[in-house]
Amino acid sequence: MRIKTFYAISDKGLDKKVNAFLDDGGIEVTDIQFAMNFFYFSAMIVYQDNRE
């Protein structure tokens, strides 16, 4: 099991980063957690890498 964290100053920027990671393929997502504050949006993806 692995994790990947992302952050961006806008929700659309975060969407682009997360979607690009998910489109890469070969992973099975276990969980996605989201958080935000006044400065940025962040997400943590817990996944299993099936390519290894």
PDB file of C-alpha atoms in Angstrom:
ATOM      1  CA  MET A   1       0.000   0.000   0.000  1.00  0.00           C
ATOM      2  CA  ARG A   2       1.269   3.476  -0.874  1.00  0.00           C
ATOM      3  CA  ILE A   3       0.177   7.096  -0.511  1.00  0.00           C
ATOM      4  CA  LYS A   4       0.453  10.130  -2.754  1.00  0.00           C
ATOM      5  CA  THR A   5      -0.241  13.687  -1.610  1.00  0.00           C
ATOM      6  CA  PHE A   6      -1.193  16.644  -3.774  1.00  0.00           C
ATOM      7  CA  TYR A   7      -1.751  20.326  -3.118  1.00  0.00           C
ATOM      8  CA  ALA A   8      -2.758  23.334  -5.189  1.00  0.00           C
ATOM      9  CA  ILE A   9      -3.891  26.902  -4.626  1.00  0.00           C
ATOM     10  CA  SER A  10      -7.197  26.267  -6.405  1.00  0.00           C
ATOM     11  CA  ASP A  11      -9.679  23.421  -6.490  1.00  0.00           C
ATOM     12  CA  LYS A  12      -9.375  23.192 -10.283  1.00  0.00           C
ATOM     13  CA  GLY A  13      -5.606  22.876 -10.013  1.00  0.00           C
ATOM     14  CA  LEU A  14      -5.991  20.068  -7.502  1.00  0.00           C
ATOM     15  CA  ASP A  15      -8.515  18.337  -9.768  1.00  0.00           C
ATOM     16  CA  LYS A  16      -6.045  18.420 -12.674  1.00  0.00           C
ATOM     17  CA  LYS A  17      -3.220  16.944 -10.595  1.00  0.00           C
ATOM     18  CA  VAL A  18      -5.339  14.176  -9.069  1.00  0.00           C
ATOM     19  CA  ASN A  19      -6.992  13.271 -12.387  1.00  0.00           C
ATOM     20  CA  ALA A  20      -3.609  13.108 -14.137  1.00  0.00           C
ATOM     21  CA  PHE A  21      -2.367  10.697 -11.459  1.00  0.00           C
ATOM     22  CA  LEU A  22      -5.494   8.546 -11.699  1.00  0.00           C
ATOM     23  CA  ASP A  23      -5.371   8.476 -15.525  1.00  0.00           C
ATOM     24  CA  ASP A  24      -1.859   7.015 -15.383  1.00  0.00           C
ATOM     25  CA  GLY A  25      -3.468   3.617 -14.700  1.00  0.00           C
ATOM     26  CA  GLY A  26      -2.183   0.523 -13.000  1.00  0.00           C
ATOM     27  CA  ILE A  27      -3.359   1.521  -9.531  1.00  0.00           C
ATOM     28  CA  GLU A  28      -6.230   0.482  -7.301  1.00  0.00           C
ATOM     29  CA  VAL A  29      -7.452   3.381  -5.136  1.00  0.00           C
ATOM     30  CA  THR A  30      -8.278   2.457  -1.542  1.00  0.00           C
ATOM     31  CA  ASP A  31      -9.153   5.902  -0.151  1.00  0.00           C
ATOM     32  CA  ILE A  32      -9.027   9.603  -1.009  1.00  0.00           C
ATOM     33  CA  GLN A  33      -8.926  12.247   1.715  1.00  0.00           C
ATOM     34  CA  PHE A  34      -9.433  15.954   1.067  1.00  0.00           C
ATOM     35  CA  ALA A  35      -8.608  19.043   3.139  1.00  0.00           C
ATOM     36  CA  MET A  36      -8.507  22.785   2.623  1.00  0.00           C
ATOM     37  CA  ASN A  37      -7.523  25.937   4.466  1.00  0.00           C
ATOM     38  CA  PHE A  38      -7.135  29.601   3.543  1.00  0.00           C
ATOM     39  CA  PHE A  39      -4.018  28.982   1.466  1.00  0.00           C
ATOM     40  CA  TYR A  40      -4.432  25.736  -0.454  1.00  0.00           C
ATOM     41  CA  PHE A  41      -6.423  22.589  -1.230  1.00  0.00           C
ATOM     42  CA  SER A  42      -4.881  19.178  -0.598  1.00  0.00           C
ATOM     43  CA  ALA A  43      -5.665  15.526  -1.189  1.00  0.00           C
ATOM     44  CA  MET A  44      -4.097  12.273  -0.093  1.00  0.00           C
ATOM     45  CA  ILE A  45      -4.674   9.140  -2.146  1.00  0.00           C
ATOM     46  CA  VAL A  46      -4.124   5.730  -0.575  1.00  0.00           C
ATOM     47  CA  TYR A  47      -3.578   3.141  -3.289  1.00  0.00           C
ATOM     48  CA  GLN A  48      -2.133  -0.210  -4.285  1.00  0.00           C
ATOM     49  CA  ASP A  49       0.316  -0.085  -7.190  1.00  0.00           C
ATOM     50  CA  ASN A  50      -0.431  -3.070  -9.432  1.00  0.00           C
ATOM     51  CA  ARG A  51       2.517  -2.294 -11.718  1.00  0.00           C
ATOM     52  CA  GLU A  52       5.096  -3.487  -9.160  1.00  0.00           C
TER      53      GLU A  52
END
